[in-house]
GROMACS .gro file of C-alpha atoms in nm:
model
  309
    1MET     CA    1  -1.383  -1.892  -2.660
    2LEU     CA    2  -1.313  -1.760  -2.310
    3ASP     CA    3  -0.998  -1.579  -2.424
    4ARG     CA    4  -1.196  -1.418  -2.706
    5TYR     CA    5  -1.461  -1.306  -2.458
    6PHE     CA    6  -1.209  -1.153  -2.217
    7LYS     CA    7  -1.049  -0.956  -2.499
    8THR     CA    8  -1.384  -0.783  -2.561
    9ARG     CA    9  -1.415  -0.672  -2.197
   10LYS     CA   10  -1.269  -0.364  -2.031
   11PHE     CA   11  -1.095  -0.465  -1.707
   12ARG     CA   12  -0.915  -0.288  -1.430
   13ARG     CA   13  -0.562  -0.424  -1.404
   14ASN     CA   14  -0.636  -0.639  -1.099
   15SER     CA   15  -0.961  -0.770  -1.250
   16GLU     CA   16  -0.782  -0.862  -1.571
   17ASP     CA   17  -0.530  -1.068  -1.374
   18TYR     CA   18  -0.814  -1.251  -1.198
   19ALA     CA   19  -0.997  -1.316  -1.526
   20TYR     CA   20  -0.694  -1.482  -1.683
   21LYS     CA   21  -0.626  -1.668  -1.360
   22ILE     CA   22  -0.969  -1.825  -1.402
   23MET     CA   23  -0.889  -1.921  -1.760
   24LYS     CA   24  -0.555  -2.072  -1.661
   25SER     CA   25  -0.709  -2.282  -1.383
   26MET     CA   26  -0.963  -2.423  -1.631
   27GLY     CA   27  -0.679  -2.587  -1.821
   28ARG     CA   28  -0.674  -2.858  -1.551
   29TYR     CA   29  -1.015  -2.988  -1.658
   30ASP     CA   30  -1.114  -3.187  -1.967
   31PHE     CA   31  -1.417  -2.961  -2.002
   32ALA     CA   32  -1.192  -2.678  -2.123
   33TYR     CA   33  -1.095  -2.872  -2.435
   34ARG     CA   34  -1.445  -2.961  -2.554
   35LYS     CA   35  -1.577  -2.811  -2.877
   36ILE     CA   36  -1.826  -2.529  -2.814
   37GLU     CA   37  -2.113  -2.698  -2.997
   38ASP     CA   38  -2.057  -3.036  -2.830
   39VAL     CA   39  -2.107  -2.914  -2.472
   40THR     CA   40  -2.437  -3.020  -2.316
   41GLU     CA   41  -2.613  -2.922  -1.994
   42SER     CA   42  -2.503  -3.254  -1.845
   43ASP     CA   43  -2.140  -3.168  -1.924
   44CYS     CA   44  -2.183  -2.832  -1.750
   45ARG     CA   45  -2.333  -2.994  -1.443
   46LYS     CA   46  -2.044  -3.240  -1.420
   47PHE     CA   47  -1.791  -2.959  -1.465
   48ILE     CA   48  -1.946  -2.750  -1.186
   49LEU     CA   49  -1.943  -3.044  -0.946
   50GLU     CA   50  -1.583  -3.125  -1.040
   51ILE     CA   51  -1.446  -2.771  -1.004
   52ASN     CA   52  -1.637  -2.723  -0.678
   53GLN     CA   53  -1.424  -2.998  -0.526
   54ASP     CA   54  -1.116  -2.781  -0.576
   55TYR     CA   55  -1.248  -2.429  -0.523
   56TYR     CA   56  -1.484  -2.230  -0.302
   57ASP     CA   57  -1.832  -2.148  -0.430
   58SER     CA   58  -1.733  -1.789  -0.507
   59ARG     CA   59  -1.456  -1.900  -0.745
   60VAL     CA   60  -1.688  -2.150  -0.912
   61GLU     CA   61  -1.951  -1.880  -0.953
   62HIS     CA   62  -1.704  -1.636  -1.112
   63THR     CA   63  -1.586  -1.909  -1.349
   64VAL     CA   64  -1.935  -2.012  -1.462
   65VAL     CA   65  -2.047  -1.650  -1.505
   66ALA     CA   66  -1.744  -1.590  -1.728
   67ILE     CA   67  -1.807  -1.901  -1.939
   68SER     CA   68  -2.177  -1.821  -1.968
   69GLY     CA   69  -2.089  -1.469  -2.081
   70ALA     CA   70  -1.852  -1.614  -2.339
   71TYR     CA   71  -2.131  -1.836  -2.472
   72LYS     CA   72  -2.368  -1.540  -2.501
   73LEU     CA   73  -2.109  -1.355  -2.709
   74ALA     CA   74  -2.050  -1.667  -2.922
   75ILE     CA   75  -2.425  -1.691  -2.989
   76LYS     CA   76  -2.439  -1.327  -3.101
   77ASP     CA   77  -2.144  -1.388  -3.332
   78GLY     CA   78  -2.304  -1.700  -3.479
   79LEU     CA   79  -2.043  -1.935  -3.333
   80ALA     CA   80  -2.287  -2.120  -3.105
   81ARG     CA   81  -2.659  -2.195  -3.111
   82LYS     CA   82  -2.735  -2.209  -2.738
   83ASN     CA   83  -2.587  -2.148  -2.395
   84PRO     CA   84  -2.555  -2.484  -2.210
   85PHE     CA   85  -2.526  -2.297  -1.879
   86ASP     CA   86  -2.878  -2.159  -1.915
   87PHE     CA   87  -3.017  -2.343  -1.612
   88LYS     CA   88  -3.022  -2.290  -1.233
   89TRP     CA   89  -2.660  -2.397  -1.190
   90ARG     CA   90  -2.619  -2.224  -0.853
   91ASP     CA   91  -2.836  -2.500  -0.702
   92LEU     CA   92  -2.541  -2.736  -0.760
   93LEU     CA   93  -2.294  -2.543  -0.545
   94ALA     CA   94  -2.177  -2.731  -0.240
   95GLY     CA   95  -2.200  -2.447   0.008
   96LYS     CA   96  -1.822  -2.444   0.022
   97VAL     CA   97  -1.750  -2.092   0.142
   98LYS     CA   98  -1.467  -1.915   0.320
   99GLU     CA   99  -1.526  -1.848   0.686
  100LYS     CA  100  -1.668  -1.497   0.707
  101ALA     CA  101  -1.897  -1.487   1.009
  102PRO     CA  102  -1.914  -1.135   1.156
  103LEU     CA  103  -1.754  -1.078   1.493
  104THR     CA  104  -1.986  -1.020   1.785
  105SER     CA  105  -1.954  -0.714   2.008
  106ASP     CA  106  -1.802  -0.930   2.282
  107GLN     CA  107  -1.549  -1.077   2.038
  108MET     CA  108  -1.453  -0.731   1.916
  109GLU     CA  109  -1.400  -0.611   2.272
  110ARG     CA  110  -1.184  -0.911   2.363
  111LEU     CA  111  -0.986  -0.884   2.040
  112LEU     CA  112  -0.913  -0.512   2.081
  113ASN     CA  113  -0.817  -0.554   2.446
  114PHE     CA  114  -0.571  -0.826   2.344
  115MET     CA  115  -0.428  -0.618   2.059
  116ARG     CA  116  -0.375  -0.313   2.280
  117ASN     CA  117  -0.166  -0.522   2.520
  118ASP     CA  118   0.021  -0.725   2.259
  119THR     CA  119   0.335  -0.555   2.129
  120CYS     CA  120   0.315  -0.708   1.782
  121SER     CA  121  -0.058  -0.641   1.737
  122ALA     CA  122  -0.091  -0.291   1.886
  123PHE     CA  123   0.013  -0.120   1.559
  124TYR     CA  124  -0.310  -0.241   1.394
  125VAL     CA  125  -0.563  -0.149   1.666
  126ASP     CA  126  -0.678   0.178   1.510
  127ARG     CA  127  -0.689   0.022   1.164
  128VAL     CA  128  -0.925  -0.248   1.290
  129ILE     CA  129  -1.141   0.008   1.472
  130PHE     CA  130  -1.168   0.234   1.165
  131LEU     CA  131  -1.261  -0.056   0.935
  132VAL     CA  132  -1.529  -0.193   1.167
  133GLU     CA  133  -1.669   0.155   1.236
  134THR     CA  134  -1.697   0.249   0.867
  135GLY     CA  135  -1.735  -0.076   0.673
  136LEU     CA  136  -1.487   0.041   0.409
  137ARG     CA  137  -1.333  -0.200   0.161
  138ILE     CA  138  -0.963  -0.245   0.232
  139SER     CA  139  -0.863  -0.088  -0.103
  140GLU     CA  140  -1.074   0.220  -0.019
  141PHE     CA  141  -0.921   0.244   0.327
  142LEU     CA  142  -0.565   0.226   0.191
  143GLY     CA  143  -0.651   0.490  -0.070
  144LEU     CA  144  -0.770   0.745   0.186
  145ALA     CA  145  -0.586   1.076   0.190
  146VAL     CA  146  -0.567   1.351   0.450
  147GLU     CA  147  -0.765   1.570   0.209
  148ASP     CA  148  -1.065   1.336   0.228
  149PHE     CA  149  -1.145   1.413   0.593
  150ASP     CA  150  -1.355   1.688   0.745
  151PHE     CA  151  -1.312   1.631   1.115
  152GLU     CA  152  -1.534   1.924   1.212
  153ARG     CA  153  -1.830   1.772   1.028
  154ARG     CA  154  -1.712   1.417   1.105
  155THR     CA  155  -1.721   1.302   0.743
  156VAL     CA  156  -1.489   1.133   0.495
  157GLN     CA  157  -1.508   1.124   0.117
  158ILE     CA  158  -1.470   0.788  -0.056
  159ARG     CA  159  -1.347   0.866  -0.406
  160ARG     CA  160  -1.072   0.620  -0.494
  161GLN     CA  161  -0.893   0.299  -0.404
  162LEU     CA  162  -0.527   0.206  -0.380
  163LEU     CA  163  -0.448  -0.098  -0.593
  164HIS     CA  164  -0.134  -0.302  -0.640
  165HIS     CA  165  -0.041  -0.465  -0.969
  166ASP     CA  166   0.288  -0.613  -1.087
  167ARG     CA  167   0.476  -0.458  -0.790
  168THR     CA  168   0.334  -0.117  -0.873
  169TYR     CA  169   0.090   0.091  -0.668
  170TYR     CA  170  -0.166   0.314  -0.835
  171LEU     CA  171  -0.478   0.508  -0.742
  172ALA     CA  172  -0.792   0.403  -0.927
  173SER     CA  173  -1.146   0.536  -0.918
  174ALA     CA  174  -1.396   0.384  -0.677
  175LYS     CA  175  -1.506   0.026  -0.744
  176THR     CA  176  -1.846   0.137  -0.878
  177PRO     CA  177  -2.029   0.472  -0.913
  178ALA     CA  178  -2.234   0.373  -0.607
  179SER     CA  179  -1.909   0.334  -0.411
  180GLU     CA  180  -1.835   0.706  -0.436
  181ALA     CA  181  -1.987   0.883  -0.138
  182THR     CA  182  -1.933   1.105   0.161
  183ILE     CA  183  -2.006   0.908   0.476
  184ALA     CA  184  -2.048   1.009   0.838
  185LEU     CA  185  -1.788   0.906   1.092
  186SER     CA  186  -1.854   0.789   1.444
  187PRO     CA  187  -1.648   0.946   1.725
  188LYS     CA  188  -1.446   0.623   1.742
  189ALA     CA  189  -1.374   0.637   1.368
  190VAL     CA  190  -1.264   1.001   1.393
  191GLN     CA  191  -1.028   0.925   1.680
  192SER     CA  192  -0.882   0.616   1.512
  193ALA     CA  193  -0.818   0.813   1.190
  194LYS     CA  194  -0.637   1.083   1.388
  195ASN     CA  195  -0.439   0.816   1.573
  196ILE     CA  196  -0.326   0.656   1.246
  197MET     CA  197  -0.218   0.992   1.107
  198GLU     CA  198  -0.021   1.066   1.424
  199GLN     CA  199   0.123   0.714   1.433
  200CYS     CA  200   0.258   0.735   1.078
  201GLY     CA  201   0.382   1.090   1.133
  202GLU     CA  202   0.411   1.155   0.761
  203THR     CA  203   0.214   1.112   0.440
  204TYR     CA  204   0.286   0.953   0.105
  205PRO     CA  205   0.221   1.192  -0.189
  206MET     CA  206   0.063   1.020  -0.488
  207THR     CA  207  -0.127   1.131  -0.799
  208ASP     CA  208  -0.442   0.966  -0.930
  209GLU     CA  209  -0.531   0.876  -1.289
  210LYS     CA  210  -0.612   1.240  -1.363
  211GLY     CA  211  -0.288   1.370  -1.217
  212LYS     CA  212  -0.442   1.513  -0.898
  213LEU     CA  213  -0.214   1.496  -0.594
  214TYR     CA  214  -0.323   1.329  -0.270
  215HIS     CA  215  -0.141   1.262   0.055
  216LEU     CA  216  -0.202   0.904   0.168
  217PHE     CA  217  -0.156   0.829   0.537
  218VAL     CA  218  -0.239   0.460   0.590
  219LEU     CA  219   0.117   0.334   0.570
  220SER     CA  220   0.315   0.031   0.682
  221LYS     CA  221   0.541   0.020   0.988
  222GLY     CA  222   0.822   0.129   0.757
  223HIS     CA  223   0.619   0.434   0.647
  224LYS     CA  224   0.566   0.291   0.299
  225LEU     CA  225   0.254   0.210   0.100
  226THR     CA  226   0.093  -0.122   0.182
  227ASN     CA  227  -0.157  -0.347   0.006
  228GLU     CA  228  -0.448  -0.581   0.071
  229CYS     CA  229  -0.227  -0.891   0.076
  230ALA     CA  230   0.005  -0.742   0.338
  231ILE     CA  231  -0.288  -0.638   0.557
  232ASN     CA  232  -0.444  -0.984   0.529
  233ILE     CA  233  -0.115  -1.143   0.637
  234ALA     CA  234  -0.083  -0.901   0.930
  235PHE     CA  235  -0.440  -0.967   1.047
  236SER     CA  236  -0.382  -1.341   1.010
  237LYS     CA  237  -0.082  -1.313   1.243
  238VAL     CA  238  -0.294  -1.122   1.495
  239CYS     CA  239  -0.552  -1.404   1.482
  240LYS     CA  240  -0.281  -1.664   1.534
  241ARG     CA  241  -0.136  -1.481   1.834
  242TYR     CA  242  -0.478  -1.431   1.989
  243ASN     CA  243  -0.582  -1.793   1.938
  244THR     CA  244  -0.253  -1.918   2.084
  245VAL     CA  245  -0.317  -1.722   2.403
  246HIS     CA  246  -0.691  -1.804   2.401
  247PRO     CA  247  -0.720  -2.158   2.257
  248ASP     CA  248  -1.081  -2.191   2.375
  249ASP     CA  249  -1.190  -1.860   2.223
  250HIS     CA  250  -1.112  -1.890   1.851
  251ILE     CA  251  -1.134  -1.563   1.656
  252TYR     CA  252  -1.086  -1.520   1.284
  253PHE     CA  253  -1.112  -1.192   1.094
  254THR     CA  254  -1.005  -1.028   0.770
  255PRO     CA  255  -1.068  -0.677   0.635
  256HIS     CA  256  -1.375  -0.810   0.455
  257ILE     CA  257  -1.506  -0.975   0.772
  258LEU     CA  258  -1.473  -0.638   0.947
  259ARG     CA  259  -1.686  -0.487   0.667
  260HIS     CA  260  -1.934  -0.770   0.718
  261THR     CA  261  -1.926  -0.704   1.093
  262ALA     CA  262  -1.990  -0.332   1.043
  263ALA     CA  263  -2.302  -0.389   0.832
  264THR     CA  264  -2.436  -0.664   1.055
  265ARG     CA  265  -2.382  -0.456   1.368
  266MET     CA  266  -2.558  -0.153   1.219
  267ILE     CA  267  -2.861  -0.364   1.133
  268LYS     CA  268  -2.866  -0.526   1.476
  269ASP     CA  269  -2.849  -0.180   1.636
  270GLY     CA  270  -3.164  -0.080   1.449
  271VAL     CA  271  -3.012   0.128   1.168
  272LYS     CA  272  -3.254   0.131   0.875
  273LEU     CA  273  -3.152  -0.077   0.573
  274PRO     CA  274  -3.140   0.220   0.329
  275VAL     CA  275  -2.891   0.390   0.565
  276VAL     CA  276  -2.683   0.072   0.592
  277ARG     CA  277  -2.681   0.043   0.213
  278LYS     CA  278  -2.563   0.405   0.191
  279MET     CA  279  -2.284   0.343   0.441
  280ILE     CA  280  -2.172   0.017   0.277
  281ARG     CA  281  -2.236   0.178  -0.065
  282HIS     CA  282  -2.404  -0.107  -0.248
  283LYS     CA  283  -2.581  -0.032  -0.575
  284SER     CA  284  -2.883  -0.234  -0.464
  285ILE     CA  285  -3.033  -0.282  -0.119
  286ASP     CA  286  -3.086  -0.647  -0.214
  287THR     CA  287  -2.709  -0.689  -0.221
  288THR     CA  288  -2.683  -0.547   0.130
  289ILE     CA  289  -2.942  -0.793   0.260
  290ARG     CA  290  -2.803  -1.095   0.075
  291ARG     CA  291  -2.436  -1.041   0.155
  292TYR     CA  292  -2.417  -0.874   0.492
  293VAL     CA  293  -2.733  -0.937   0.691
  294THR     CA  294  -2.663  -1.231   0.918
  295ILE     CA  295  -2.933  -1.345   1.157
  296ASN     CA  296  -2.800  -1.520   1.466
  297PRO     CA  297  -3.026  -1.795   1.613
  298ASP     CA  298  -3.006  -1.618   1.950
  299ASP     CA  299  -3.142  -1.301   1.788
  300ILE     CA  300  -3.448  -1.494   1.667
  301VAL     CA  301  -3.515  -1.625   2.017
  302GLN     CA  302  -3.480  -1.273   2.165
  303GLU     CA  303  -3.718  -1.126   1.908
  304ILE     CA  304  -3.982  -1.394   1.973
  305GLU     CA  305  -3.949  -1.349   2.350
  306SER     CA  306  -3.989  -0.970   2.312
  307ILE     CA  307  -4.318  -1.021   2.128
  308TYR     CA  308  -4.473  -1.216   2.413
  309LYS     CA  309  -4.345  -1.003   2.701
   0.00000   0.00000   0.00000
């Protein structure tokens, strides 16, 4: 049923891989071999609890959404009478999430000071600064071209993303229509972009899906294209080196955490939510609030104290 459902969907190459990865992982569970009509709500509840022992909430959520979508298609095609996942199944999730707390301003300052003085980490300083100043997704950042920047107006156009599939790089359109935008750059972002261009010293010419030529500049140390996995590994090594030197000051960050940090910092600095949504480029402002607004307990205390001053 799930395979049939996936074949009716239009996927990007990376998304298609993830979809079939979900289907393959389901083969480990008895639930996957039940007849469509025999599955009950109780079976679904047991399956969610079982798979949540092995995977984070996000993976469980993607899996259940896919199965529920498959059931809806089966109902339309007369292959099933009801969707057994038609209940508040998210209430069952264990709260098992990847660590993604935003970095504080003090943590960012300490991290960048360490990276500037660490030979192995220094290469990535301007990449970290640009990501935390703009809130770009890593695929959007890697897909930036020299042509996207207007340094006089301090803006950059977000039009595409660099993806990696089956050892092949390709430029794809932005993740969603809402992701396409021209955003303002802070002075720090402008300087870091210029530093990266100067650091690489050359560009990588590449055409998009429509055959238009762009000159990418966010390259690896070997002046080649790089991908999300490689950046994650590099950032992980930076974390490890920092935490070895500062065992009592644990820091953990990924490109996505830097995006999370950017949005959280903007909100804490008083930037209005519609502006934050525009910078982060979410389709709905509810998504911005739900995913990236983190309220620190200390912030609550400070707000209450400010009321009674």
